[in-house]
Amino acid sequence: MLLLGASGSGKSSLLQGWAGVLGGADEGIVTGALRVDGALPDERRGRVGLLLQDPDAQLVHARVRDDAGFGPENLGVDAARIGQRVDAALAAVGLGPAGGIGPDADGGRLSGGQRQRLALAGLLALEPAALLLDEPTAQLDPDGAAQVVAAVAALVRQRGLTLVVVEHRVDLWLPHVDRVVVLDRGRVVADGPAGAVLGQRGTQLARSGVWVPGREAEHPSPEAATIAPDAPVLLRARGLDGRPAGGDPLGHALDLELRAGEIVALTGPNGAGKSTLLMTLAGLLPPAAGAVEALGHGAPADWSSGALAARFGVVFQNPEHQFVAPTVRDELAVGTAEASDARVDALLDRLGLRGLAPASPYALSGGEQRRLSVATALAAAPPVLLLDEPTFGQDSRTWSALVALIAEHRDAGGAVVMATHDRALITALGAREIAVPARPLRPEPAPAPDASAAAARPPLGERLNPVAAIAASLLPALLLVTTIDVISAAVALGLQLMLIPALGIPLGRVLRRAVPVLVAAPFAALTIALYGRESGRIYAEFLLVRISDGSLELALATLLRILAIALPAIALFTRSDPTRLGDALGQNLRLPSRFVLGSVAALRLMTVLGDDARTLERARRARGLGDRSRLRRLGGQVFGLLVLAIRRGSALAVGMEARGFGAPGPRTWWRPSPWRASDTAVVVIAVAVAALGVTAAVLTGSFTSALG
């Protein structure tokens, strides 16, 4: 079944209701009934699989293969079968080894379209009786979209599944559905065979914004512009390569001259680096190679934030990253003092946002947020627009409005660079297309022929059971805090520094990660030296400050004890892996899976929020707010990050439930978490080191109980 309707008609709400994740009466008004197999949807969790619009809302584990297996684990599927399901699902969506994505690839480093494929793979691995897909191809390149549609259609035929799909562009799915249901403000206004419904109500549907095949010509398109031969070059790039934040260079060398009155479209497969190149052109990411200059003012990366906002209008892939004001109307006034109220009103009217002017930007739907983000880029009429997927999530009416506004900017002498998969947009605007090739794969180096299996094994520190790491950090610390003398901490610290390399972790790496501790510990010791209880000889005295033999000894003991407790913990967790930690807590300590997996998801979310924080900083620079004092910038960034954290946390909870989290019955732990003899040995040695330190203090007569 293809579920159609204009934006706001209730399509996504209906899908969430069928999946049992819409919420109860405390979250809104509930009338009528929804049933799955004759029961309430939340009692049949796992029978219905839901793909949400936001792929980040459904990713729980860091690694690709682990995340795809999350749903079957929740349903208690046998571990051997989970591996088979996961491999088949990843291959179906083009994320297997053939697609250049390894099983240990970090899902957070995938592009938006690749994350959408990963979310779909996790849904397919569930093998539910019904698939509910909400805009499944919205962020995919054309080849990827065709592959996903074909894979889903084949799965539905082979297994006799129910399919309900929401999609603005229906041409991809129309050959694979036999029924179309049309919603209007939560009510069914048409229901029947696809051909009959589209034939009888095609005109009405097209007017309401549905992309009806064969009626594309009814949507007005602007006339193609002719670029004057002497038009000035507004943006120039030579040999430009980008580098995603925290990633490797893309491996491209982009040459581009963008003239006034010209539109350039960056196209290419998901993960090619289009968004990264766009942000590099905008001066928001430093080039990995090559150079950019614009408008006769040098490199955009060297401009002030105010100058950047006046010269470039930037639209980010996630519109929520660039919102900085409390209302929709206020968003259009940020950094655009010269923009009149009339221009703001005109943008609100043309993009269907007038009725939402007093609303929070975060309260809008995804399509409305995208239109608002484009409007913020247009409000000050900058010479150059850099747009990332500007028509994402639009129906045909709002799409036409966006196309008209971009064309007007072009016709007024502006220029546009846009990263897009929207072929209709490229055609309508007569854009010059630059195809960004797929990133070259980086094959893993083959092991040397004479490499032994032992040499190929990861170091002990990486093989250690996380529960053993916790015990080896916590138990010695409990011993060391029983005394406040110098000898016990010094002996323990010395032995630890000798033993840490045995874990296979370079001591230099541990010390680099321990920089915050190495900075904070001396300050803590200094405080003790200045204000600790005096005894013996007094070296200095001023007001409350008394430096004496006793305070100095206590300061040294404090410094050594902090290091003796912190350094082993940092060494043991130098490569923290939330997934392995969750597996160990669930299998070795038998902690409740809801608590464990909630913690794992929260830890992954912290990584996502770290990326959000960096993107928010770039977005505020693009909006003209980067020249403010550091304190004001930090305040705005913290507030934006808090809003994103709340929204991401709420969406993640819904996404986890949509993948069977909380389903009745026992849960499968797919990845084993064995306890080895080496784990026991590490714990025993760690406790022995602390015990030797305390024993040395007792034997030398320096033991001083922390309890007095």
XYZ file of C-alpha atoms in Angstrom:
708
model
C 0.000 0.000 0.000
C 1.219 3.479 -0.925
C 0.086 6.092 1.593
C -0.270 9.554 0.027
C -1.277 12.988 1.208
C 0.018 16.526 1.508
C 2.402 17.526 4.289
C 0.634 17.427 7.642
C -2.058 14.963 6.556
C -1.109 12.419 9.243
C 0.895 9.837 7.299
C 3.826 9.578 9.730
C 1.502 9.550 12.741
C -0.452 6.633 11.308
C 2.728 4.627 10.711
C 3.974 5.292 14.237
C 0.603 4.257 15.629
C 0.701 0.936 13.787
C 4.236 0.354 15.069
C 3.126 0.988 18.670
C 5.458 3.957 19.219
C 3.057 6.869 18.887
C 2.572 7.258 22.631
C -0.403 6.976 24.938
C -3.189 9.215 26.125
C -0.743 11.284 28.182
C 0.920 12.473 24.953
C -2.199 13.534 23.081
C -5.849 12.813 22.375
C -6.610 9.213 21.398
C -9.849 8.081 19.760
C -10.677 4.965 17.815
C -8.496 1.866 17.688
C -5.437 0.438 15.955
C -4.849 -3.301 15.806
C -2.028 -5.581 14.678
C -2.973 -9.262 14.483
C -6.077 -8.384 16.479
C -4.095 -6.919 19.413
C -2.741 -3.538 20.457
C 0.362 -2.642 18.437
C 2.677 -2.428 21.459
C 1.703 -6.019 22.322
C 2.936 -7.170 18.906
C 6.284 -5.418 18.909
C 8.546 -6.939 16.290
C 5.682 -8.021 14.041
C 5.682 -4.545 12.512
C 8.929 -2.836 11.516
C 9.014 0.956 11.167
C 11.586 3.015 9.293
C 11.595 6.601 10.603
C 12.380 9.689 8.551
C 15.479 10.515 10.621
C 18.062 7.712 10.270
C 20.029 8.900 13.326
C 16.975 8.131 15.469
C 17.362 4.393 14.812
C 21.113 3.837 15.160
C 22.071 2.361 18.541
C 25.462 0.679 18.159
C 28.577 2.321 16.764
C 29.594 -0.358 14.247
C 27.555 -1.082 11.136
C 27.120 -4.839 11.582
C 26.393 -4.587 15.307
C 23.673 -2.028 14.713
C 21.982 -4.071 11.996
C 21.652 -6.947 14.491
C 20.053 -4.867 17.261
C 16.448 -5.680 16.284
C 16.792 -9.465 16.008
C 18.559 -9.490 19.384
C 15.543 -7.792 20.955
C 13.259 -10.476 19.538
C 15.388 -13.325 20.913
C 16.471 -14.684 17.516
C 19.157 -17.377 17.682
C 22.649 -15.851 17.459
C 23.687 -17.916 14.411
C 20.598 -16.810 12.491
C 21.190 -13.165 13.409
C 24.506 -13.208 11.548
C 22.835 -14.601 8.435
C 20.032 -12.026 8.607
C 22.443 -9.135 9.088
C 24.690 -10.092 6.177
C 21.701 -10.502 3.868
C 20.151 -7.182 4.976
C 23.375 -5.203 4.548
C 23.940 -6.703 1.112
C 20.365 -5.855 0.102
C 20.848 -2.135 0.804
C 24.372 -1.956 -0.639
C 26.297 -1.679 2.626
C 28.107 -4.998 2.553
C 31.751 -5.531 1.578
C 30.775 -5.180 -2.082
C 29.693 -1.615 -1.286
C 32.991 -0.799 0.354
C 31.599 -0.774 3.906
C 33.287 -3.176 6.316
C 31.482 -4.778 9.280
C 33.520 -2.695 11.739
C 32.843 0.606 9.955
C 31.673 3.410 12.227
C 28.016 4.133 11.476
C 28.431 7.690 12.728
C 30.964 8.387 9.952
C 28.606 7.354 7.164
C 26.887 9.970 5.050
C 23.233 10.816 5.659
C 22.120 8.570 2.801
C 24.309 5.701 3.974
C 22.885 6.002 7.497
C 19.418 5.795 5.982
C 20.438 2.551 4.257
C 21.811 1.235 7.551
C 18.539 2.013 9.321
C 16.673 0.142 6.593
C 19.072 -2.823 6.914
C 18.296 -2.985 10.636
C 14.612 -3.082 9.792
C 15.023 -5.821 7.162
C 17.045 -7.926 9.615
C 14.009 -7.940 11.926
C 12.098 -9.926 9.280
C 8.778 -8.468 10.439
C 5.407 -9.419 9.007
C 4.826 -5.812 7.926
C 7.198 -3.095 6.744
C 6.242 0.525 7.396
C 8.575 2.846 5.492
C 8.483 6.621 6.037
C 10.296 8.397 3.169
C 12.807 5.541 2.728
C 14.598 6.987 -0.317
C 14.513 10.697 0.529
C 18.274 10.982 1.104
C 19.465 8.376 -1.383
C 21.190 8.907 -4.711
C 19.186 7.666 -7.745
C 21.055 4.368 -8.075
C 20.837 3.747 -4.337
C 17.113 4.539 -4.302
C 16.452 2.103 -7.141
C 18.490 -0.581 -5.362
C 16.606 -0.133 -2.096
C 13.197 -0.179 -3.777
C 14.089 -3.345 -5.688
C 15.403 -5.035 -2.526
C 12.280 -4.204 -0.521
C 9.951 -5.267 -3.337
C 11.774 -8.591 -3.701
C 11.580 -9.207 0.042
C 7.854 -8.465 0.098
C 7.229 -10.913 -2.749
C 9.441 -13.676 -1.364
C 8.053 -13.590 2.166
C 4.516 -12.432 1.531
C 4.906 -9.327 3.692
C 2.615 -6.367 4.149
C 4.201 -3.131 2.887
C 3.025 0.371 3.724
C 5.217 3.109 2.268
C 5.041 6.896 2.517
C 6.876 8.703 -0.264
C 6.387 12.087 -1.902
C 7.633 10.827 -5.246
C 5.485 7.849 -6.096
C 7.037 6.820 -9.427
C 9.646 4.590 -7.747
C 7.087 2.567 -5.816
C 4.094 2.585 -8.138
C 5.142 -0.591 -10.046
C 5.371 -2.469 -6.731
C 2.121 -1.498 -4.989
C -1.426 -2.596 -5.695
C -3.274 -0.183 -3.439
C -3.181 3.566 -2.785
C -4.704 5.276 0.253
C -4.925 9.064 0.378
C -5.122 10.947 3.680
C -6.281 14.491 4.243
C -5.901 15.851 7.779
C -6.039 12.395 9.273
C -9.051 11.164 7.264
C -9.112 8.689 4.400
C -10.360 10.459 1.270
C -9.460 7.790 -1.296
C -8.711 4.076 -1.132
C -8.429 1.645 -4.005
C -6.235 0.177 -6.744
C -3.312 2.402 -7.625
C -4.364 3.022 -11.219
C -7.948 3.862 -10.306
C -7.105 6.263 -7.472
C -4.437 8.128 -9.421
C -6.610 8.214 -12.530
C -9.724 9.508 -10.791
C -8.092 11.859 -8.286
C -4.812 12.670 -10.038
C -5.654 16.329 -10.627
C -6.823 16.871 -7.062
C -3.801 15.060 -5.647
C -1.415 17.084 -7.788
C -3.007 20.307 -6.560
C -2.592 19.163 -2.959
C 1.120 18.606 -3.503
C 1.348 14.894 -4.299
C 3.851 13.989 -6.999
C 1.522 12.264 -9.440
C 3.353 10.503 -12.307
C 2.590 12.058 -15.677
C 1.597 15.410 -14.192
C 5.060 16.864 -13.635
C 4.442 19.411 -16.381
C 1.678 20.960 -14.257
C 4.310 22.197 -11.809
C 5.691 25.520 -13.088
C 9.402 25.621 -13.792
C 11.457 28.801 -14.300
C 13.037 29.624 -17.604
C 16.669 28.693 -17.973
C 19.046 31.610 -17.576
C 21.732 32.608 -20.044
C 25.047 33.410 -18.422
C 26.720 36.486 -19.847
C 30.203 35.802 -21.231
C 31.616 38.652 -19.157
C 29.786 37.680 -15.964
C 32.138 38.017 -12.993
C 33.501 34.940 -11.263
C 32.066 34.930 -7.736
C 33.664 31.742 -6.446
C 36.771 29.891 -7.614
C 38.272 26.595 -6.415
C 41.496 25.006 -7.618
C 42.420 21.393 -6.831
C 40.089 21.496 -3.838
C 39.827 18.482 -1.562
C 37.802 18.292 1.630
C 38.220 16.480 4.895
C 35.190 15.546 7.044
C 35.575 16.513 10.688
C 37.574 13.713 12.308
C 37.997 11.849 9.014
C 40.442 11.371 6.168
C 40.710 13.532 3.022
C 38.132 12.711 0.363
C 40.701 12.160 -2.361
C 39.133 14.637 -4.823
C 40.564 17.634 -6.671
C 37.665 19.962 -7.523
C 38.200 22.755 -10.034
C 35.301 25.207 -10.140
C 34.571 28.675 -11.471
C 31.135 29.938 -10.459
C 29.891 33.000 -12.317
C 27.113 35.422 -11.506
C 23.781 34.059 -12.734
C 24.980 30.452 -12.649
C 23.820 27.391 -10.729
C 26.110 24.413 -10.176
C 24.835 21.069 -8.874
C 27.205 18.691 -7.075
C 25.911 15.177 -7.681
C 27.221 11.719 -6.921
C 26.616 8.643 -4.795
C 26.007 8.738 -1.063
C 29.273 9.061 0.806
C 31.134 10.705 -2.094
C 31.735 13.820 0.002
C 29.354 16.361 -1.565
C 28.375 17.916 1.769
C 32.005 18.107 2.876
C 33.013 19.838 -0.364
C 30.109 22.266 0.017
C 31.126 23.193 3.574
C 34.738 23.575 2.423
C 33.650 25.951 -0.353
C 31.720 27.900 2.288
C 34.825 28.359 4.424
C 33.379 26.307 7.272
C 35.851 23.410 6.937
C 39.553 23.870 6.169
C 40.641 22.489 2.776
C 42.586 19.244 2.851
C 44.249 20.390 -0.383
C 43.854 23.152 -2.921
C 42.385 26.591 -2.341
C 39.144 28.592 -2.480
C 38.688 32.315 -3.095
C 35.497 34.297 -3.539
C 34.148 37.737 -4.373
C 37.607 39.264 -4.564
C 38.091 38.919 -0.807
C 40.407 35.905 -0.624
C 39.637 32.639 1.118
C 36.217 32.411 2.845
C 37.838 30.539 5.736
C 39.693 33.787 6.584
C 36.597 35.995 6.649
C 34.914 37.202 9.786
C 31.599 35.599 10.661
C 29.694 38.776 9.760
C 31.371 39.007 6.374
C 30.681 35.340 5.684
C 26.953 35.707 6.456
C 26.694 38.800 4.252
C 28.387 37.150 1.276
C 27.261 33.516 1.537
C 23.896 31.979 2.367
C 24.504 28.441 3.643
C 21.991 25.626 4.118
C 23.164 22.641 6.166
C 22.156 19.028 5.642
C 20.305 18.979 8.979
C 18.282 22.212 9.225
C 18.096 22.045 13.022
C 21.834 22.733 13.216
C 21.394 26.275 11.917
C 18.431 27.487 13.985
C 19.398 30.174 16.492
C 16.189 32.109 17.253
C 13.065 31.316 19.325
C 10.512 31.788 16.514
C 10.254 31.238 12.780
C 9.972 34.978 12.120
C 12.991 35.761 14.272
C 15.050 33.228 12.343
C 14.644 35.303 9.178
C 15.832 38.452 10.959
C 19.080 37.014 12.364
C 22.074 38.793 10.876
C 19.868 40.549 8.283
C 19.306 44.020 9.680
C 18.803 45.330 6.165
C 16.013 42.831 5.453
C 12.676 44.588 5.643
C 9.580 43.216 7.299
C 8.027 43.094 3.849
C 10.754 40.754 2.594
C 10.380 38.524 5.657
C 6.602 38.399 5.165
C 7.046 37.604 1.477
C 9.332 34.669 2.264
C 6.924 33.361 4.897
C 4.005 33.569 2.470
C 5.752 32.011 -0.504
C 7.052 29.072 1.508
C 3.794 28.398 3.359
C 5.218 29.415 6.756
C 3.131 32.513 7.570
C 0.847 30.638 9.967
C 3.920 29.236 11.727
C 5.696 32.586 12.168
C 5.309 32.638 15.990
C 6.170 28.930 16.384
C 9.506 27.498 17.436
C 11.614 26.300 14.482
C 12.065 22.991 16.326
C 8.285 22.444 16.376
C 8.041 22.331 12.566
C 7.905 19.205 10.443
C 11.007 18.098 8.563
C 9.828 19.626 5.286
C 8.872 22.893 6.980
C 12.262 23.078 8.667
C 13.978 22.626 5.317
C 11.982 25.487 3.783
C 12.804 27.710 6.750
C 16.514 26.930 6.454
C 16.472 27.936 2.780
C 14.571 31.101 3.676
C 17.233 32.085 6.239
C 19.882 31.780 3.516
C 17.840 33.962 1.145
C 16.715 36.606 3.641
C 19.751 38.904 3.328
C 20.095 38.317 -0.449
C 23.780 37.286 -0.342
C 25.640 36.986 -3.664
C 26.295 33.249 -3.302
C 24.094 30.434 -1.988
C 25.557 27.083 -0.894
C 22.690 24.652 -0.387
C 22.763 21.065 0.868
C 19.716 19.112 -0.405
C 17.479 22.221 -0.536
C 14.340 20.340 -1.663
C 14.514 17.426 0.784
C 11.088 16.366 2.112
C 8.982 18.685 -0.092
C 5.704 18.034 -1.807
C 5.231 19.350 -5.332
C 3.781 22.699 -4.240
C 6.511 23.606 -1.787
C 9.122 22.214 -4.202
C 7.905 24.613 -6.880
C 8.075 27.518 -4.426
C 11.675 26.713 -3.522
C 12.660 26.332 -7.172
C 11.135 29.707 -8.003
C 12.995 31.455 -5.174
C 16.344 29.926 -6.146
C 15.746 30.911 -9.787
C 14.930 34.497 -8.766
C 18.185 34.682 -6.843
C 20.018 33.463 -9.955
C 18.221 35.904 -12.234
C 19.113 38.796 -9.929
C 22.811 38.098 -10.529
C 23.439 35.689 -7.693
C 25.063 32.283 -7.950
C 24.273 28.916 -6.396
C 26.176 25.743 -5.574
C 23.935 22.924 -4.368
C 24.569 19.330 -3.361
C 21.544 17.349 -4.480
C 20.134 14.054 -5.726
C 17.024 15.786 -7.117
C 17.179 15.343 -10.884
C 14.002 17.355 -11.376
C 15.577 20.279 -9.503
C 18.689 20.178 -11.682
C 16.578 20.139 -14.824
C 14.194 22.869 -13.679
C 17.024 25.270 -12.847
C 19.210 24.382 -15.812
C 22.075 23.726 -13.432
C 25.570 22.840 -14.569
C 26.257 19.422 -13.116
C 29.550 18.389 -11.556
C 29.578 14.693 -10.736
C 31.558 13.957 -7.576
C 32.963 10.435 -7.937
C 32.665 7.850 -5.223
C 35.467 8.011 -2.701
C 38.255 5.555 -3.507
C 38.122 2.510 -1.282
C 40.968 2.049 1.158
C 41.670 -1.693 1.182
C 43.042 -3.055 4.407
C 46.696 -4.042 4.026
C 47.203 -7.763 3.723
C 49.202 -9.323 6.536
C 52.781 -10.260 5.821
C 53.155 -13.869 4.618
C 55.245 -14.802 7.611
C 53.024 -13.068 10.149
C 52.032 -15.474 12.873
C 48.524 -15.724 14.306
C 49.844 -14.490 17.625
C 51.297 -11.369 16.038
C 47.969 -10.688 14.319
C 46.042 -10.805 17.593
C 45.033 -7.451 19.086
C 46.887 -6.410 22.255
C 45.675 -7.619 25.627
C 44.226 -4.229 26.496
C 41.819 -4.450 23.551
C 40.856 -8.089 24.245
C 40.177 -7.518 27.929
C 36.613 -8.110 29.052
C 35.128 -4.689 29.954
C 33.899 -6.031 33.306
C 37.473 -7.095 34.056
C 38.633 -3.592 33.137
C 36.087 -2.110 35.549
C 37.173 -4.458 38.337
C 40.872 -3.835 37.659
C 40.245 -0.087 37.939
C 37.797 -0.005 40.855
C 39.149 -2.605 43.318
C 42.702 -1.199 43.525
C 41.266 2.296 43.925
C 39.260 1.125 46.956
C 42.505 -0.112 48.542
C 44.508 3.021 47.766
C 41.963 5.406 49.252
C 42.224 3.719 52.663
C 45.544 5.505 53.292
C 46.889 9.001 52.608
C 50.637 8.356 52.860
C 53.244 8.910 50.146
C 54.806 5.418 50.121
C 51.707 3.398 49.201
C 50.804 5.643 46.260
C 54.411 5.900 45.053
C 54.959 2.131 45.089
C 51.631 1.444 43.332
C 52.229 4.127 40.701
C 55.742 2.876 39.964
C 54.566 -0.706 39.486
C 51.662 0.455 37.289
C 53.941 2.428 34.978
C 56.046 -0.714 34.492
C 53.029 -2.973 33.876
C 50.911 -0.772 31.566
C 53.042 -1.603 28.456
C 52.244 -5.281 29.095
C 48.685 -4.490 28.009
C 50.047 -3.699 24.560
C 49.133 -0.026 24.937
C 51.968 2.489 24.440
C 52.595 4.481 27.600
C 52.807 7.648 25.495
C 49.213 7.173 24.314
C 48.042 6.744 27.900
C 49.840 9.920 28.984
C 48.344 11.877 26.073
C 44.843 10.793 27.043
C 45.646 11.601 30.658
C 46.499 15.252 29.945
C 43.411 16.574 31.809
C 44.410 14.513 34.856
C 48.051 15.539 34.566
C 46.929 19.167 34.576
C 44.293 18.887 37.309
C 46.274 16.732 39.772
C 49.021 19.323 40.446
C 46.384 21.989 41.071
C 44.665 19.707 43.559
C 48.012 19.080 45.245
C 48.754 22.819 45.327
C 45.458 23.462 47.096
C 46.355 20.865 49.741
C 49.828 22.395 50.142
C 48.379 25.848 50.734
C 45.379 25.008 52.880
C 46.078 21.537 54.325
C 46.403 20.957 58.058
C 49.841 22.064 59.138
C 52.344 20.009 61.114
C 56.089 20.131 61.647
C 58.035 23.037 60.251
C 55.983 25.943 58.794
C 57.563 27.476 55.677
C 55.056 30.235 54.899
C 52.006 31.729 56.565
C 49.567 34.301 55.218
C 45.911 34.675 56.244
C 44.467 31.157 55.745
C 47.550 29.869 53.922
C 50.022 27.779 55.927
C 52.651 25.759 54.085
C 54.237 23.193 56.364
C 55.934 19.808 56.336
C 52.571 18.135 56.876
C 50.714 20.010 54.125
C 53.537 19.377 51.631
C 53.617 15.675 52.431
C 49.848 15.448 52.132
C 49.970 17.358 48.811
C 52.536 14.927 47.397
C 50.499 11.955 48.617
C 47.379 13.422 46.978
C 49.173 13.985 43.676
C 50.561 10.433 43.550
C 47.256 8.882 44.630
C 45.277 10.679 41.891
C 47.751 9.433 39.294
C 47.806 5.900 40.719
C 44.002 5.705 40.486
C 43.509 7.521 37.159
C 46.299 6.198 34.923
C 45.320 2.492 35.123
C 41.700 3.365 34.396
C 42.721 5.436 31.377
C 44.996 2.628 30.160
C 42.294 -0.022 30.551
C 39.686 2.094 28.775
C 41.984 3.745 26.248
C 39.714 2.435 23.476
C 36.265 2.577 24.972
C 33.682 0.524 23.102
C 30.114 1.056 24.368
C 28.859 -2.031 22.514
C 31.396 -4.375 24.145
C 30.738 -2.741 27.510
C 26.998 -3.300 27.140
C 27.500 -6.919 26.103
C 29.699 -7.537 29.137
C 27.330 -5.875 31.595
C 24.397 -7.840 30.212
C 26.107 -11.232 29.959
C 28.720 -11.244 32.733
C 26.943 -9.159 35.382
C 23.386 -10.066 34.279
C 22.230 -6.462 34.505
C 18.758 -5.691 33.030
C 18.924 -5.278 29.278
C 16.777 -2.129 29.342
C 19.304 -0.403 31.603
C 22.326 -1.727 29.699
C 21.106 -0.909 26.198
C 19.765 2.457 27.281
C 23.257 3.259 28.538
C 24.871 2.015 25.317
C 22.533 4.168 23.242
C 23.251 7.155 25.485
C 27.009 6.702 25.047
C 26.616 6.590 21.266
C 24.409 9.652 21.494
C 27.204 11.468 23.326
C 29.422 10.888 20.287
C 26.687 12.224 18.000
C 26.267 15.278 20.224
C 30.012 15.895 19.999
C 29.640 16.078 16.230
C 26.556 18.271 16.718
C 28.551 20.698 18.866
C 31.169 21.158 16.151
C 28.498 21.566 13.476
C 26.615 24.101 15.618
C 29.773 26.171 15.904
C 30.169 26.178 12.122
C 26.481 26.981 11.633
C 26.655 29.985 13.958
C 29.635 31.254 12.049
C 27.634 30.903 8.832
C 24.710 32.802 10.402
C 26.943 35.742 11.364
C 27.099 35.002 15.089
C 30.706 33.796 15.215
C 32.148 37.250 15.962
C 30.423 37.512 19.326
C 32.345 37.161 22.551
C 33.349 33.635 23.430
C 30.970 33.618 26.401
C 27.952 34.656 24.306
C 28.826 32.134 21.606
C 29.180 29.398 24.192
C 25.822 30.242 25.758
C 23.984 30.033 22.439
C 25.784 26.863 21.464
C 25.020 25.153 24.786
C 21.326 26.007 24.457
C 21.203 24.696 20.891
C 23.015 21.534 21.948
C 20.585 21.034 24.835
C 17.614 21.278 22.486
C 19.218 18.821 20.070
C 20.050 16.435 22.919
C 16.438 16.378 24.117
C 15.086 15.886 20.612
C 17.643 13.240 19.688
C 17.090 11.383 22.947
C 13.334 11.336 22.449
C 13.644 10.246 18.819
C 16.164 7.551 19.743
C 13.782 6.095 22.331
C 11.076 5.858 19.661
C 13.531 4.367 17.172
C 14.668 1.695 19.639
C 11.079 0.667 20.347
C 10.413 0.533 16.614
C 13.198 -2.089 16.400
C 11.679 -4.357 19.010
C 13.304 -2.936 22.140
C 11.257 -3.971 25.148
C 9.569 -6.870 23.345
C 8.325 -9.630 25.669
C 10.466 -12.711 26.070
C 14.192 -13.327 26.551
C 16.697 -11.263 24.616
C 19.608 -12.671 22.620
C 23.118 -11.344 23.107
C 24.519 -11.812 19.615
C 28.178 -11.028 20.385
C 29.621 -13.335 23.070
C 31.434 -11.720 25.979
C 33.637 -14.511 27.377
C 35.598 -14.263 30.600
C 39.126 -15.572 29.962
C 41.988 -16.537 32.225
C 43.750 -13.351 31.135
C 40.848 -11.315 32.546
C 41.233 -12.959 35.934
C 45.001 -12.445 35.798
C 44.678 -8.706 35.066
C 42.253 -8.201 37.968
C 44.462 -10.177 40.373
C 47.606 -8.278 39.320
C 45.864 -4.916 39.640
C 44.675 -5.717 43.163
C 48.107 -7.121 44.060
C 49.828 -3.898 42.947
C 47.615 -1.800 45.219
C 48.036 -4.289 48.064
C 51.828 -4.156 47.697
C 51.709 -0.395 47.943
C 49.659 -0.490 51.155
C 51.888 -3.254 52.559
C 55.000 -1.175 51.851
C 53.453 1.714 53.739
C 52.703 -0.528 56.730
C 56.200 -2.035 56.770
C 57.878 1.368 56.605
C 55.642 2.770 59.297
C 54.212 5.478 57.043
C 50.693 4.045 56.759
C 48.182 6.749 57.640
C 44.537 5.742 57.678
C 42.257 7.966 55.648
C 39.664 7.434 58.389
C 41.949 8.955 61.014
